[in-house]
Coordinates of C-alpha atoms and ligand atoms in Angstrom, one line a residue:
M1 CA -64.5 14.9 -24.3
K2 CA -62.9 15.0 -27.8
E3 CA -61.2 17.6 -29.7
A4 CA -63.4 19.0 -32.3
L5 CA -62.8 19.3 -36.2
L6 CA -63.6 22.3 -38.1
Y7 CA -62.7 25.3 -36.1
E8 CA -59.9 27.8 -36.0
K9 CA -57.9 29.4 -33.1
L10 CA -58.2 33.1 -32.7
P11 CA -56.3 35.5 -30.0
N12 CA -56.6 35.5 -26.6
H13 CA -57.9 31.9 -26.5
N14 CA -61.0 32.6 -28.5
V15 CA -62.0 29.9 -31.0
R16 CA -64.3 30.0 -34.3
C17 CA -66.2 27.0 -34.8
N18 CA -66.8 26.3 -38.8
L19 CA -69.3 23.4 -38.6
C20 CA -72.4 25.4 -39.2
A21 CA -73.6 28.6 -40.6
H22 CA -73.6 30.4 -37.2
H23 CA -69.6 30.3 -37.2
C24 CA -69.7 31.1 -33.5
V25 CA -66.7 32.9 -32.0
I26 CA -66.6 31.1 -28.6
P27 CA -64.4 32.6 -25.7
D28 CA -62.6 30.7 -23.4
G29 CA -64.6 28.4 -20.9
K30 CA -68.1 28.8 -22.9
L31 CA -70.1 27.2 -25.4
G32 CA -71.5 27.8 -28.8
V33 CA -75.2 28.3 -29.8
C34 CA -75.8 24.6 -30.0
R35 CA -74.4 24.1 -26.3
V36 CA -72.6 20.8 -27.2
R37 CA -69.2 22.5 -28.4
K38 CA -67.0 24.2 -25.6
N39 CA -63.9 26.4 -25.8
V40 CA -61.5 24.8 -22.9
D41 CA -58.3 27.0 -23.0
G42 CA -58.5 27.8 -26.5
V43 CA -59.3 24.2 -27.8
L44 CA -62.8 23.5 -28.9
Y45 CA -64.3 20.2 -27.7
T46 CA -67.2 18.2 -28.8
L47 CA -69.3 17.2 -25.7
V48 CA -71.6 14.6 -27.5
H49 CA -69.0 12.3 -29.2
G50 CA -70.3 8.6 -28.3
R51 CA -73.0 10.2 -26.2
T52 CA -76.6 9.1 -27.6
I53 CA -79.5 10.0 -26.2
S54 CA -82.0 7.8 -28.7
Q55 CA -81.4 4.6 -30.6
N56 CA -84.3 3.2 -32.5
V57 CA -84.9 1.1 -35.5
D58 CA -87.1 2.8 -37.7
P59 CA -88.9 2.3 -41.5
V60 CA -86.7 4.5 -43.6
E61 CA -90.2 6.2 -44.6
K62 CA -90.4 7.5 -41.3
K63 CA -87.3 10.0 -41.8
P64 CA -88.9 10.7 -44.2
L65 CA -87.1 9.0 -47.4
Y66 CA -89.6 7.5 -49.9
H67 CA -87.1 7.2 -52.8
F68 CA -84.4 5.7 -50.8
Y69 CA -84.5 1.8 -50.4
P70 CA -88.0 2.0 -49.6
G71 CA -89.3 -0.6 -47.0
S72 CA -85.8 -0.7 -45.6
L73 CA -84.9 -0.1 -41.9
A74 CA -82.5 2.8 -40.9
Y75 CA -80.9 2.4 -37.6
S76 CA -81.6 6.0 -36.0
V77 CA -79.1 7.7 -33.8
A78 CA -79.3 11.0 -31.9
T79 CA -77.1 12.9 -29.6
P80 CA -78.3 15.6 -27.4
G81 CA -78.4 19.3 -28.9
C82 CA -79.5 21.2 -31.8
N83 CA -78.1 24.4 -33.4
F84 CA -81.6 25.6 -34.4
R85 CA -84.5 26.8 -31.5
C86 CA -87.5 25.9 -33.3
Q87 CA -90.4 26.9 -31.5
W88 CA -92.3 24.0 -32.5
C89 CA -89.6 21.3 -32.3
Q90 CA -91.2 17.9 -31.7
N91 CA -87.9 16.5 -30.3
W92 CA -87.5 19.4 -27.9
E93 CA -86.9 17.0 -24.8
I94 CA -83.7 15.9 -26.5
S95 CA -82.5 18.8 -29.0
Q96 CA -82.8 21.4 -26.5
V97 CA -81.9 19.8 -23.3
P98 CA -78.2 21.1 -23.4
R99 CA -79.9 24.6 -23.6
E100 CA -82.9 24.3 -21.5
R101 CA -81.3 22.2 -18.6
D102 CA -77.8 22.6 -19.1
L103 CA -77.5 19.1 -19.4
I104 CA -75.4 16.9 -21.9
A105 CA -77.7 13.6 -21.2
G106 CA -77.4 10.1 -22.6
S107 CA -75.9 7.0 -22.7
L108 CA -72.2 6.0 -23.9
A109 CA -72.3 4.0 -27.4
A110 CA -68.9 3.9 -29.6
P111 CA -69.4 4.0 -33.1
E112 CA -68.4 0.1 -33.5
Q113 CA -71.4 -0.5 -31.4
I114 CA -73.9 1.7 -33.4
V115 CA -72.5 -0.5 -36.7
E116 CA -73.1 -3.6 -34.7
R117 CA -76.7 -2.9 -33.7
A118 CA -77.5 -1.4 -37.2
L119 CA -76.4 -5.0 -38.6
E120 CA -78.2 -7.0 -35.6
T121 CA -81.3 -5.4 -36.5
G122 CA -81.3 -6.1 -40.3
S123 CA -81.1 -2.3 -40.9
R124 CA -79.8 -1.1 -44.6
S125 CA -78.6 2.4 -43.3
I126 CA -78.0 4.4 -40.3
A127 CA -79.6 7.6 -39.8
Y128 CA -78.6 10.5 -38.0
T129 CA -81.6 11.9 -36.9
Y130 CA -84.0 13.4 -34.4
T131 CA -82.1 16.3 -33.8
E132 CA -79.6 18.1 -35.8
P133 CA -76.6 15.8 -37.0
T134 CA -74.5 18.4 -38.0
I135 CA -73.7 19.3 -34.1
F136 CA -72.5 15.9 -33.6
F137 CA -70.2 15.4 -36.9
E138 CA -67.3 14.0 -35.3
Y139 CA -69.4 10.9 -33.8
A140 CA -71.5 10.8 -36.9
F141 CA -68.5 11.0 -39.1
D142 CA -66.6 8.2 -37.4
T143 CA -69.8 5.9 -37.4
A144 CA -70.3 6.7 -41.2
R145 CA -67.0 5.2 -42.3
L146 CA -67.3 2.2 -40.4
A147 CA -71.0 1.8 -41.8
H148 CA -69.7 2.1 -45.5
Q149 CA -67.3 -0.6 -44.3
A150 CA -70.1 -2.9 -43.6
D151 CA -72.2 -1.9 -46.7
L152 CA -74.7 0.2 -44.4
A153 CA -75.8 3.4 -46.2
N154 CA -75.6 6.5 -44.0
I155 CA -78.5 9.3 -43.9
F156 CA -78.7 12.8 -42.7
V157 CA -82.0 14.0 -41.4
T158 CA -81.2 17.6 -41.1
N159 CA -82.0 21.4 -41.2
G160 CA -79.3 21.9 -43.6
Y161 CA -77.4 24.6 -42.0
M162 CA -73.8 22.9 -42.2
T163 CA -71.1 24.8 -43.5
Q164 CA -70.3 23.7 -46.8
E165 CA -66.7 22.7 -45.8
M166 CA -68.4 20.3 -43.5
L167 CA -70.7 18.8 -46.3
E168 CA -67.5 18.4 -48.7
I169 CA -65.8 16.5 -46.0
F170 CA -68.8 14.2 -45.2
H171 CA -70.1 13.5 -48.7
P172 CA -68.0 10.7 -49.6
Y173 CA -69.8 9.0 -46.7
L174 CA -73.4 10.5 -47.0
D175 CA -75.9 8.6 -49.4
A176 CA -79.2 10.5 -48.5
A177 CA -80.6 13.3 -46.6
N178 CA -83.9 14.5 -45.9
V179 CA -83.9 18.5 -45.4
D180 CA -86.3 20.3 -43.3
L181 CA -87.1 23.8 -45.3
K182 CA -88.9 25.1 -42.4
A183 CA -90.0 28.5 -44.6
F184 CA -89.1 30.2 -47.6
R185 CA -88.6 33.5 -45.9
E186 CA -85.6 35.0 -44.0
K187 CA -87.7 36.8 -41.5
T188 CA -89.5 33.7 -40.0
Y189 CA -86.4 31.7 -39.7
H190 CA -84.8 34.4 -37.9
R191 CA -87.8 35.1 -36.1
Y192 CA -88.8 31.3 -35.1
V193 CA -85.7 29.5 -35.5
G194 CA -82.8 31.6 -34.9
A195 CA -80.9 31.3 -38.1
G196 CA -80.8 32.1 -41.6
L197 CA -82.4 30.5 -44.7
Q198 CA -79.7 31.2 -47.3
P199 CA -77.3 28.7 -46.2
V200 CA -79.8 26.0 -45.9
L201 CA -80.8 26.8 -49.8
D202 CA -77.1 26.6 -50.8
N203 CA -76.6 23.4 -49.0
M204 CA -79.6 21.6 -50.7
K205 CA -78.0 22.6 -54.3
L206 CA -74.4 21.5 -53.2
M207 CA -75.8 18.0 -51.9
K208 CA -77.5 17.9 -55.1
K209 CA -74.3 18.4 -56.9
L210 CA -72.2 16.2 -54.7
G211 CA -74.6 13.4 -55.6
I212 CA -76.4 12.9 -52.3
W213 CA -79.8 11.7 -52.6
L214 CA -82.2 14.4 -51.2
E215 CA -85.9 14.7 -50.2
V216 CA -87.2 17.9 -48.8
T217 CA -89.7 18.4 -46.2
T218 CA -91.6 21.4 -45.0
L219 CA -94.0 21.3 -42.1
V220 CA -96.8 24.0 -42.9
I221 CA -97.8 25.8 -40.0
P222 CA -100.9 28.1 -40.0
D223 CA -100.3 31.8 -40.0
L224 CA -96.1 31.0 -40.0
N225 CA -95.3 29.6 -43.6
D226 CA -98.7 28.9 -45.4
D227 CA -99.0 32.1 -47.4
P228 CA -99.5 30.5 -50.8
D229 CA -97.1 32.7 -52.4
E230 CA -94.5 31.5 -50.1
L231 CA -95.1 28.0 -50.7
R232 CA -95.0 28.7 -54.6
D233 CA -91.7 30.2 -53.9
A234 CA -90.4 27.0 -51.9
A235 CA -91.8 24.5 -54.8
R236 CA -90.3 26.7 -57.5
F237 CA -87.1 26.8 -55.7
I238 CA -87.0 22.7 -55.4
A239 CA -88.2 22.3 -59.1
Q240 CA -86.0 24.7 -60.8
E241 CA -83.1 24.8 -58.8
L242 CA -82.9 21.2 -57.2
G243 CA -84.8 19.6 -60.1
P244 CA -88.6 18.1 -60.4
D245 CA -87.7 14.7 -59.5
I246 CA -86.9 15.5 -55.6
P247 CA -89.5 14.5 -53.4
W248 CA -91.5 17.2 -51.5
H249 CA -92.9 16.1 -48.2
I250 CA -95.8 18.2 -46.8
S251 CA -96.1 17.7 -43.4
R252 CA -99.3 18.7 -41.1
F253 CA -98.5 20.8 -38.0
F254 CA -99.8 20.0 -34.6
P255 CA -99.3 22.5 -31.7
G256 CA -96.5 21.8 -29.2
Y257 CA -93.4 22.8 -27.3
R258 CA -93.5 26.9 -27.5
L259 CA -96.1 26.9 -30.3
T260 CA -99.4 26.2 -29.0
D261 CA -101.5 29.3 -30.2
R262 CA -102.4 27.9 -33.3
P263 CA -104.7 25.1 -34.8
P264 CA -103.0 22.0 -36.5
T265 CA -102.8 22.7 -40.3
P266 CA -106.2 22.2 -42.1
I267 CA -106.2 19.1 -44.6
E268 CA -107.7 21.7 -47.3
T269 CA -104.2 23.7 -47.1
L270 CA -102.0 20.4 -47.2
L271 CA -104.0 19.6 -50.2
K272 CA -103.6 23.3 -52.0
T273 CA -99.9 22.9 -51.0
R274 CA -99.7 19.9 -53.2
E275 CA -101.5 21.5 -56.1
I276 CA -99.1 24.3 -56.1
G277 CA -96.2 22.1 -55.8
R278 CA -97.6 20.1 -59.0
A279 CA -98.3 23.3 -60.8
E280 CA -94.4 24.2 -60.2
G281 CA -93.7 21.1 -61.9
L282 CA -92.7 18.8 -59.0
H283 CA -93.1 15.1 -59.8
Y284 CA -93.3 13.4 -56.4
I285 CA -95.2 15.2 -53.4
Y286 CA -96.2 13.5 -50.0
L287 CA -98.4 14.3 -47.4
G288 CA -96.9 13.7 -44.1
N289 CA -98.4 13.6 -40.3
T290 CA -101.8 12.5 -41.7
V291 CA -103.2 9.3 -43.2
G292 CA -103.0 8.4 -47.1
E293 CA -101.3 10.4 -50.1
S294 CA -97.9 8.3 -49.4
N295 CA -98.0 6.2 -52.6
T296 CA -95.3 6.6 -55.0
I297 CA -97.1 7.2 -58.5
C298 CA -95.6 7.2 -61.8
P299 CA -95.4 10.8 -62.9
E300 CA -95.7 9.6 -66.7
C301 CA -98.8 7.5 -66.7
G302 CA -100.2 7.8 -63.1
Y303 CA -99.6 4.1 -62.1
V304 CA -99.2 3.2 -58.7
L305 CA -95.5 2.0 -58.3
I306 CA -95.1 1.8 -54.3
R307 CA -98.1 1.3 -52.1
R308 CA -97.7 2.5 -48.5
Q309 CA -99.7 2.0 -45.4
G310 CA -98.4 4.4 -43.0
Y311 CA -94.7 4.2 -43.1
W312 CA -94.8 0.7 -44.2
V313 CA -94.5 -0.4 -47.8
V314 CA -97.2 -3.0 -48.7
E315 CA -96.6 -3.2 -52.4
N316 CA -93.3 -2.4 -54.7
Q317 CA -93.8 -2.7 -58.5
L318 CA -90.8 -0.8 -59.6
L319 CA -88.8 -2.8 -62.1
D320 CA -85.1 -1.5 -62.1
S321 CA -85.9 1.6 -61.3
H322 CA -88.5 2.1 -63.9
C323 CA -92.1 1.9 -64.1
P324 CA -93.4 -1.5 -65.7
V325 CA -96.3 -0.1 -67.5
C326 CA -94.7 2.9 -69.3
G327 CA -90.9 2.5 -68.5
A328 CA -90.5 5.8 -67.5
H329 CA -87.3 6.1 -65.4
I330 CA -88.1 6.8 -61.5
A331 CA -85.4 8.8 -59.6
G332 CA -84.1 7.6 -56.3
T333 CA -82.0 4.9 -55.0
W334 CA -83.7 1.7 -55.2
R335 CA -83.0 -1.4 -53.0
R336 CA -81.8 -4.5 -55.1
S337 CA -84.3 -7.5 -54.9
E338 CA -82.2 -9.6 -52.5
E339 CA -82.3 -6.9 -49.9
V340 CA -86.2 -7.3 -49.5
D341 CA -86.2 -10.8 -47.7
R342 CA -83.4 -9.6 -45.2
D343 CA -85.7 -6.7 -44.1
F344 CA -88.7 -8.7 -44.1
F345 CA -86.8 -11.1 -41.8
A346 CA -85.8 -8.4 -39.5
R347 CA -89.3 -7.3 -39.0
G348 CA -90.5 -10.8 -38.3
L349 CA -92.8 -10.8 -41.3
Ligands
SF4_401 S1 -71.8 23.6 -34.4 FE1 -72.7 25.7 -34.9 S2 -74.1 26.4 -33.4 FE2 -72.4 24.7 -32.4 S3 -70.8 26.0 -31.9 FE3 -70.5 25.3 -33.9 S4 -71.0 27.2 -35.2 FE4 -71.7 27.5 -33.3

């Protein structure tokens, strides 16, 4: 166990954790909502520092990030646990295991080993993903600092429910984030996730202000968040508060975990959502968990800049961040040309 950062001591051996917007007040001997931070004799400990439950090499497109070193590899790491309880969680067997089975599973890997493996696999970045990286902040932070020394980028795939204090501390080492905007109604967050919406919105604005490259994902779920007015509000928020160049990934829902009482999202709903996003002025909208619709297209002239098959980039025509046809600037963090070969070698292509 390692002593946690970002907490305060309260009377009678209680502590308040200030890592995420739950701000759990934890009595002696108890755990926080995430079940991976424990108060022992008035000291808060993280139970997951150096304990990975998943390590994989993924295309960065799988995070999904489509405007951040496209075609590169992201060494992807998770520890058990989450501060949300999404009833449709696709990774519930690792995110909810501390809550469902009272178990901190996984194998040990020091931050140095994670960075080493990222370099060995030709990865361009390390992604803290699959479960919520906020709840393994100390581990991610130690790893991210080493990653920057090794010229690797750092990515959060997150529910965006961290405190602004955490974000301010982490941001010099955080290069990109995909924030899962699960709905655009407070009541939906409270009922299905066990958290609130407003901190997520505030954090996305702060990420933008801090210069972290941001993409947003919304899993569109029938009869839960697929009301056109709600989707319009979400698209309007992204376009107006974050900017029209922020990519919006609209993903297809499939029944799973505790949400099995409704069908997969009809493709028609995804297409309508894309129209809503376009009408609100968003330049880059991608459909996820379905085939096609993943190319990056110049918003000025319609030229196909990056062609993808599934998660793989098969053609990239961007010229120094610009469209080669009309010269429009394309927002994102683009790879340097010398990096292409390294990643292709890593994939054996
Ligand atoms: S990280 Fe969040 S959920 Fe976990 S103990 Fe801290 S405030 Fe509570």
